[in-house]
Amino acid sequence: MTIKRVFTGRNVVLGDGQPQTATVIVDVTEGKILDVLNTVSVRSDLPEVRDDDWIDVGDKYLLPGIVDAHVHLNEPGRTDWEGFWTGTRAAASGGVTTLVDMPLNSIPPTTTVANLEEKRSAARGQCWTDVAFWGGVIPKNQAHLRPLVDAGVRGFKCFLIESGVDEFPCVTEHDLRLAMDELTNTSTVLCFHAELDTARTTSAAAAADGADPTLYSTFLASRPQQLEVDAIALIAALHKQYPSLRLHIVHLSASAALPLVRAAKAAGLPLTVETCFHYLALAAQHVPPGRPEFKCCPPVRDAANREALWGALLDGTVDCVVSDHSPCVAALKRLDDGDVMQAWGGISTLGLGLSVLWTEARRRGVGIGRVVDWLCVRTARHAGLEGRKGKIQAGYDADLVVWDPDAETQVRGSEDVLCAQLGRGASVLMPLLMCGRGRVGHEGVA
Ligand SMILES: [Zn+2]
C-alpha cells in the first residue's frame, strides 16, 4: 500500500524558477515524488492522507534537497578527520540530502574498484543522506577507470599540483592523455584541481626569507592566480583534442581564468565550472593574522576577485556552487601556533552553504530560484544525477527541505571557528523537515 505524505505551501521552488504555490505528494514507502500540483491543497482534497502526513509549510520555502558535489569524507583511513557518520549528519543539518564524496583523503583513495568497495562498505549503515562517489585519476591507474565507471562512480577527479596526501599523486600531461583516451567515449566527467605550478611559485614563496608564515598574505603570495590560469590553459588545450569528453574545473577561485573558461564555452566545448561558498563570501583582506582556518587551495582572494566570481556565476560562466568541505584534525590545522604555511588546506562548510550563499545572494538582489539552480539542479546534472535529484518533480527522489529564509543564526566558535566568520548575521536555513531518501541506511546512489 502506498503511504502518502503531502507538503503544501506558497513558496515552493520546483527547480530553477521562482517560488510558487504548489502541493507535493510523496510516496513515503518508495521515497519518491508522486505528483506536483500547482495549487495549495486542503485536507478535503486528499482524504486518504493521515493528519500526521499533512504538512502545510505556509510561507516558508520548500526546496529540493541540496546536492553538494564536492565533499571530502575521509573514511576509511582518516575517519578522525571526518567520517560518514559525522559528515552526513552535518550535511543533513543544512539541507544537503545528497553528497558526492571526493576520491582522496580516505585510505585507500577511490582509484580502483576494490578501493571503491572499501569506501562503500565503510559507509554502509552510517549515512544520514544519500552518498555517491567520485573516482580518482592518478599516474598508472588508467586500466581501472572504465571498471570504475561501470561500478558507478559519477566521474573522476585529478590534480595538476600536489594534492597534499601521498597516496593521491598528481598527474602529468602524459598521464592525462592516457586517462582521456580511456574515458573519451563515455558519458563520465573528468574533474580537475586546476592549479599548475610550472614556475615552482609555491616552494619559492614558502622558502622566501622574512615571510611571516602566520600571515595570510604570505600564503596568498604562494598561490597566485597564474597557477589556475596556467592549469586551465592546459585543460582547454587538451579539451580541443578530446572535444566530446565532459571536463569540469573544481573550486575555481581565480577570476583571471574566467576569459579562458568563457572562450572554451563559446567554442562549444562541454566544460563546466564550480566555485565554493568561501570564495563567494570571504575576502583575503579580512583574514586576521594567525588564522589557518581560512587556508584552502586555491586560496580565498581579494574582494574584487570575489565580485568577479559573482559576476561569472550570474552570467553562467561558473555553473554551480559546492562546499569543498575538507576537514582535518585540529593539530594539522595548526590552530596552536597559527602557522598558515604549514597548516592543512581545507575549509569545512558542509551544512552551512545554503545560509552563506543566501546571505550573499540576497545582498545582491539574487532570488532563491538562482540559488536552487546553483546548489541543486546544476550540481545534480554535473554528477550525472539529473532525472532523480535536484528538482521537485514527479518521479524524482523525495528529498525536500523546508527552510525559513528570514531566520537568523550565529554559528558559534565551539562549532567551527571559521563558520563563526561566515555565518555572522546570516539569514540561515532551518531544515525543519526532510523526508524520503535522507535517512539512515541510504548510502547508495552510486
Ligand atoms: Zn576538494
Short mmCIF file of C-alpha atoms in Angstrom, two decimals, residues 146-404:
data_model
loop_
_atom_site.label_atom_id
_atom_site.label_comp_id
_atom_site.label_asym_id
_atom_site.label_seq_id
_atom_site.Cartn_x
_atom_site.Cartn_y
_atom_site.Cartn_z
CA ARG A 146 36.43 2.07 -17.16
CA PRO A 147 35.72 -0.52 -14.45
CA LEU A 148 35.13 2.35 -12.01
CA VAL A 149 32.62 3.89 -14.43
CA ASP A 150 30.85 0.53 -14.66
CA ALA A 151 30.90 0.26 -10.85
CA GLY A 152 29.01 3.54 -10.55
CA VAL A 153 31.41 6.41 -9.85
CA ARG A 154 29.91 9.69 -11.02
CA GLY A 155 33.12 10.79 -12.70
CA PHE A 156 36.78 11.37 -11.83
CA LYS A 157 39.00 13.89 -10.11
CA CYS A 158 42.67 14.53 -10.74
CA PHE A 159 45.28 17.01 -9.55
CA LEU A 160 47.69 19.06 -11.64
CA ILE A 161 49.60 20.06 -8.48
CA GLU A 162 50.49 18.01 -5.40
CA SER A 163 47.31 17.06 -3.58
CA GLY A 164 48.55 17.21 0.00
CA VAL A 165 48.38 13.45 0.58
CA ASP A 166 51.00 10.95 -0.60
CA GLU A 167 48.57 8.28 -1.76
CA PHE A 168 46.95 10.58 -4.33
CA PRO A 169 49.77 11.88 -6.56
CA CYS A 170 49.18 14.49 -9.22
CA VAL A 171 49.19 13.66 -12.93
CA THR A 172 51.34 14.86 -15.81
CA GLU A 173 50.02 15.83 -19.22
CA HIS A 174 51.11 12.38 -20.42
CA ASP A 175 49.07 10.66 -17.66
CA LEU A 176 46.12 12.84 -18.57
CA ARG A 177 46.21 11.86 -22.22
CA LEU A 178 46.20 8.17 -21.26
CA ALA A 179 43.23 8.75 -18.96
CA MET A 180 41.35 10.81 -21.56
CA ASP A 181 41.94 8.09 -24.17
CA GLU A 182 40.23 5.66 -21.78
CA LEU A 183 37.30 7.92 -20.97
CA THR A 184 36.64 9.68 -24.23
CA ASN A 185 33.64 7.64 -25.37
CA THR A 186 31.91 7.53 -22.02
CA SER A 187 29.36 9.92 -20.56
CA THR A 188 31.50 10.42 -17.48
CA VAL A 189 33.13 13.70 -16.40
CA LEU A 190 36.78 14.38 -15.65
CA CYS A 191 37.27 16.98 -12.93
CA PHE A 192 40.46 18.96 -12.39
CA HIS A 193 42.03 20.54 -9.39
CA ALA A 194 43.26 23.32 -11.66
CA GLU A 195 46.49 24.72 -10.29
CA LEU A 196 49.69 24.17 -12.26
CA ASP A 197 52.95 25.26 -10.66
CA THR A 198 55.27 25.42 -13.67
CA ALA A 199 57.44 28.17 -12.16
CA ARG A 200 57.58 26.46 -8.73
CA THR A 201 56.00 29.51 -7.14
CA THR A 202 54.66 27.63 -4.13
CA SER A 203 58.02 26.32 -2.96
CA ALA A 204 59.81 29.61 -3.73
CA ALA A 205 57.33 31.62 -1.68
CA ALA A 206 57.45 29.16 1.18
CA ALA A 207 61.23 29.44 1.33
CA ALA A 208 61.32 33.23 0.97
CA ASP A 209 63.36 34.97 3.66
CA GLY A 210 61.44 37.06 6.11
CA ALA A 211 57.98 35.94 5.04
CA ASP A 212 55.83 35.62 8.14
CA PRO A 213 54.17 32.17 7.99
CA THR A 214 51.31 33.32 10.21
CA LEU A 215 50.17 35.98 7.74
CA TYR A 216 47.51 35.04 5.24
CA SER A 217 49.21 37.31 2.68
CA THR A 218 52.29 35.05 2.76
CA PHE A 219 50.17 32.08 1.82
CA LEU A 220 48.24 34.04 -0.80
CA ALA A 221 51.52 35.09 -2.47
CA SER A 222 52.49 31.42 -2.73
CA ARG A 223 49.33 30.53 -4.73
CA PRO A 224 48.88 33.35 -7.26
CA GLN A 225 46.09 33.36 -9.83
CA GLN A 226 48.62 32.41 -12.50
CA LEU A 227 48.64 28.81 -11.21
CA GLU A 228 44.95 28.49 -12.04
CA VAL A 229 45.33 30.32 -15.34
CA ASP A 230 48.16 28.00 -16.45
CA ALA A 231 46.23 24.90 -15.45
CA ILE A 232 43.05 25.96 -17.24
CA ALA A 233 45.03 26.88 -20.35
CA LEU A 234 46.39 23.32 -20.41
CA ILE A 235 42.94 21.83 -19.79
CA ALA A 236 41.40 23.96 -22.55
CA ALA A 237 44.13 22.91 -25.00
CA LEU A 238 43.59 19.23 -24.17
CA HIS A 239 39.84 19.68 -24.41
CA LYS A 240 40.16 20.66 -28.06
CA GLN A 241 41.73 17.26 -28.69
CA TYR A 242 39.02 15.41 -26.72
CA PRO A 243 36.01 17.60 -27.54
CA SER A 244 33.34 15.04 -26.66
CA LEU A 245 34.61 14.38 -23.13
CA ARG A 246 32.95 16.34 -20.35
CA LEU A 247 35.53 18.27 -18.35
CA HIS A 248 34.97 20.19 -15.13
CA ILE A 249 37.02 22.66 -13.10
CA VAL A 250 36.58 22.16 -9.37
CA HIS A 251 36.69 25.05 -6.89
CA LEU A 252 37.62 27.88 -9.27
CA SER A 253 39.00 30.81 -7.30
CA ALA A 254 40.93 32.92 -9.83
CA SER A 255 38.85 35.44 -11.76
CA ALA A 256 41.84 35.85 -14.11
CA ALA A 257 40.99 32.42 -15.52
CA LEU A 258 37.43 33.38 -16.45
CA PRO A 259 38.28 34.53 -20.01
CA LEU A 260 39.70 31.05 -20.73
CA VAL A 261 36.52 29.44 -19.45
CA ARG A 262 34.37 31.79 -21.49
CA ALA A 263 36.39 31.04 -24.62
CA ALA A 264 36.08 27.26 -24.13
CA LYS A 265 32.34 27.52 -23.59
CA ALA A 266 31.93 29.84 -26.58
CA ALA A 267 33.73 27.21 -28.68
CA GLY A 268 31.06 24.72 -27.65
CA LEU A 269 33.27 22.50 -25.51
CA PRO A 270 31.43 20.61 -22.74
CA LEU A 271 33.26 22.37 -19.91
CA THR A 272 31.64 23.15 -16.57
CA VAL A 273 32.99 25.06 -13.58
CA GLU A 274 32.20 25.14 -9.89
CA THR A 275 33.15 27.63 -7.23
CA CYS A 276 32.72 27.42 -3.46
CA PHE A 277 30.83 29.19 -0.72
CA HIS A 278 34.02 30.58 0.82
CA TYR A 279 35.18 32.23 -2.42
CA LEU A 280 31.80 33.95 -2.73
CA ALA A 281 31.61 35.08 0.90
CA LEU A 282 35.12 35.81 2.17
CA ALA A 283 37.88 38.23 1.16
CA ALA A 284 41.60 37.89 1.81
CA GLN A 285 41.98 41.36 3.30
CA HIS A 286 39.62 40.41 6.12
CA VAL A 287 41.51 37.31 7.21
CA PRO A 288 43.15 38.04 10.58
CA PRO A 289 46.80 37.06 11.24
CA GLY A 290 47.46 33.64 12.67
CA ARG A 291 44.20 32.10 11.44
CA PRO A 292 44.91 28.99 9.35
CA GLU A 293 41.18 28.15 9.43
CA PHE A 294 40.94 30.31 6.31
CA LYS A 295 43.51 28.30 4.37
CA CYS A 296 42.36 26.34 1.37
CA CYS A 297 43.81 25.65 -2.08
CA PRO A 298 43.34 27.58 -4.25
CA PRO A 299 43.11 30.43 -1.77
CA VAL A 300 40.40 32.91 -0.92
CA ARG A 301 41.46 36.05 -2.82
CA ASP A 302 40.58 39.73 -2.57
CA ALA A 303 37.14 41.34 -2.61
CA ALA A 304 37.41 42.43 -6.26
CA ASN A 305 38.06 38.81 -7.21
CA ARG A 306 35.07 37.71 -5.17
CA GLU A 307 32.84 40.17 -7.03
CA ALA A 308 34.18 38.94 -10.37
CA LEU A 309 33.25 35.39 -9.35
CA TRP A 310 29.75 36.60 -8.53
CA GLY A 311 29.55 38.17 -11.97
CA ALA A 312 30.66 34.92 -13.57
CA LEU A 313 28.10 32.95 -11.60
CA LEU A 314 25.32 35.31 -12.64
CA ASP A 315 26.29 35.28 -16.33
CA GLY A 316 26.63 31.47 -16.41
CA THR A 317 30.42 31.25 -16.84
CA VAL A 318 30.52 29.48 -13.48
CA ASP A 319 27.91 26.74 -13.38
CA CYS A 320 27.42 25.72 -9.78
CA VAL A 321 28.46 26.12 -6.15
CA VAL A 322 29.74 23.43 -3.78
CA SER A 323 31.36 23.31 -0.35
CA ASP A 324 34.70 21.56 -0.96
CA HIS A 325 34.25 20.54 2.66
CA SER A 326 37.71 19.33 3.62
CA PRO A 327 38.28 18.97 7.34
CA CYS A 328 41.26 17.64 9.27
CA VAL A 329 42.19 17.21 12.93
CA ALA A 330 42.94 20.42 14.87
CA ALA A 331 46.67 19.68 15.20
CA LEU A 332 47.12 19.62 11.42
CA LYS A 333 45.24 22.90 11.11
CA ARG A 334 47.96 24.49 13.31
CA LEU A 335 45.46 26.33 15.47
CA ASP A 336 48.07 26.33 18.25
CA ASP A 337 50.77 28.36 16.52
CA GLY A 338 48.76 29.91 13.67
CA ASP A 339 51.25 28.80 11.00
CA VAL A 340 49.25 29.27 7.82
CA MET A 341 52.03 27.94 5.60
CA GLN A 342 52.28 24.61 7.43
CA ALA A 343 48.56 24.16 8.12
CA TRP A 344 46.34 21.72 6.26
CA GLY A 345 44.48 23.46 3.46
CA GLY A 346 40.76 22.90 3.73
CA ILE A 347 37.62 24.70 4.85
CA SER A 348 34.66 22.99 6.47
CA THR A 349 31.26 24.33 5.48
CA LEU A 350 29.22 21.20 4.95
CA GLY A 351 25.71 22.09 6.08
CA LEU A 352 26.28 25.86 6.14
CA GLY A 353 26.37 26.55 2.43
CA LEU A 354 22.74 27.46 1.84
CA SER A 355 22.75 30.07 4.59
CA VAL A 356 26.09 31.51 3.49
CA LEU A 357 25.13 31.71 -0.16
CA TRP A 358 21.65 33.03 0.58
CA THR A 359 23.08 35.78 2.77
CA GLU A 360 25.39 36.87 -0.03
CA ALA A 361 22.82 36.37 -2.79
CA ARG A 362 20.12 38.36 -1.07
CA ARG A 363 22.53 41.24 -0.50
CA ARG A 364 23.00 41.33 -4.29
CA GLY A 365 19.30 41.06 -5.11
CA VAL A 366 19.57 37.48 -6.36
CA GLY A 367 16.50 35.30 -5.85
CA ILE A 368 16.15 31.85 -4.35
CA GLY A 369 15.49 30.29 -7.78
CA ARG A 370 19.06 31.06 -8.89
CA VAL A 371 20.43 29.69 -5.62
CA VAL A 372 18.49 26.44 -6.04
CA ASP A 373 19.72 26.21 -9.63
CA TRP A 374 23.36 26.50 -8.48
CA LEU A 375 23.07 24.19 -5.46
CA CYS A 376 20.61 21.57 -6.64
CA VAL A 377 19.77 21.48 -10.35
CA ARG A 378 23.25 22.01 -11.77
CA THR A 379 25.19 20.03 -9.19
CA ALA A 380 22.87 17.08 -9.79
CA ARG A 381 23.46 17.36 -13.54
CA HIS A 382 27.22 17.64 -13.04
CA ALA A 383 27.23 14.42 -11.00
CA GLY A 384 25.03 12.60 -13.53
CA LEU A 385 22.09 12.50 -11.10
CA GLU A 386 19.67 14.55 -13.19
CA GLY A 387 16.32 12.82 -13.54
CA ARG A 388 16.50 11.77 -9.92
CA LYS A 389 17.96 14.62 -7.85
CA GLY A 390 17.95 18.40 -7.73
CA LYS A 391 14.31 19.21 -8.56
CA ILE A 392 10.86 18.79 -7.10
CA GLN A 393 9.22 16.87 -9.90
CA ALA A 394 7.11 13.72 -10.24
CA GLY A 395 9.36 10.65 -10.34
CA TYR A 396 12.27 12.35 -8.54
CA ASP A 397 13.54 11.28 -5.13
CA ALA A 398 11.51 12.90 -2.36
CA ASP A 399 14.42 14.96 -0.99
CA LEU A 400 12.75 18.05 0.39
CA VAL A 401 13.89 20.89 2.60
CA VAL A 402 11.62 23.30 4.44
CA TRP A 403 13.50 26.50 5.00
CA ASP A 404 12.90 29.83 6.68
#
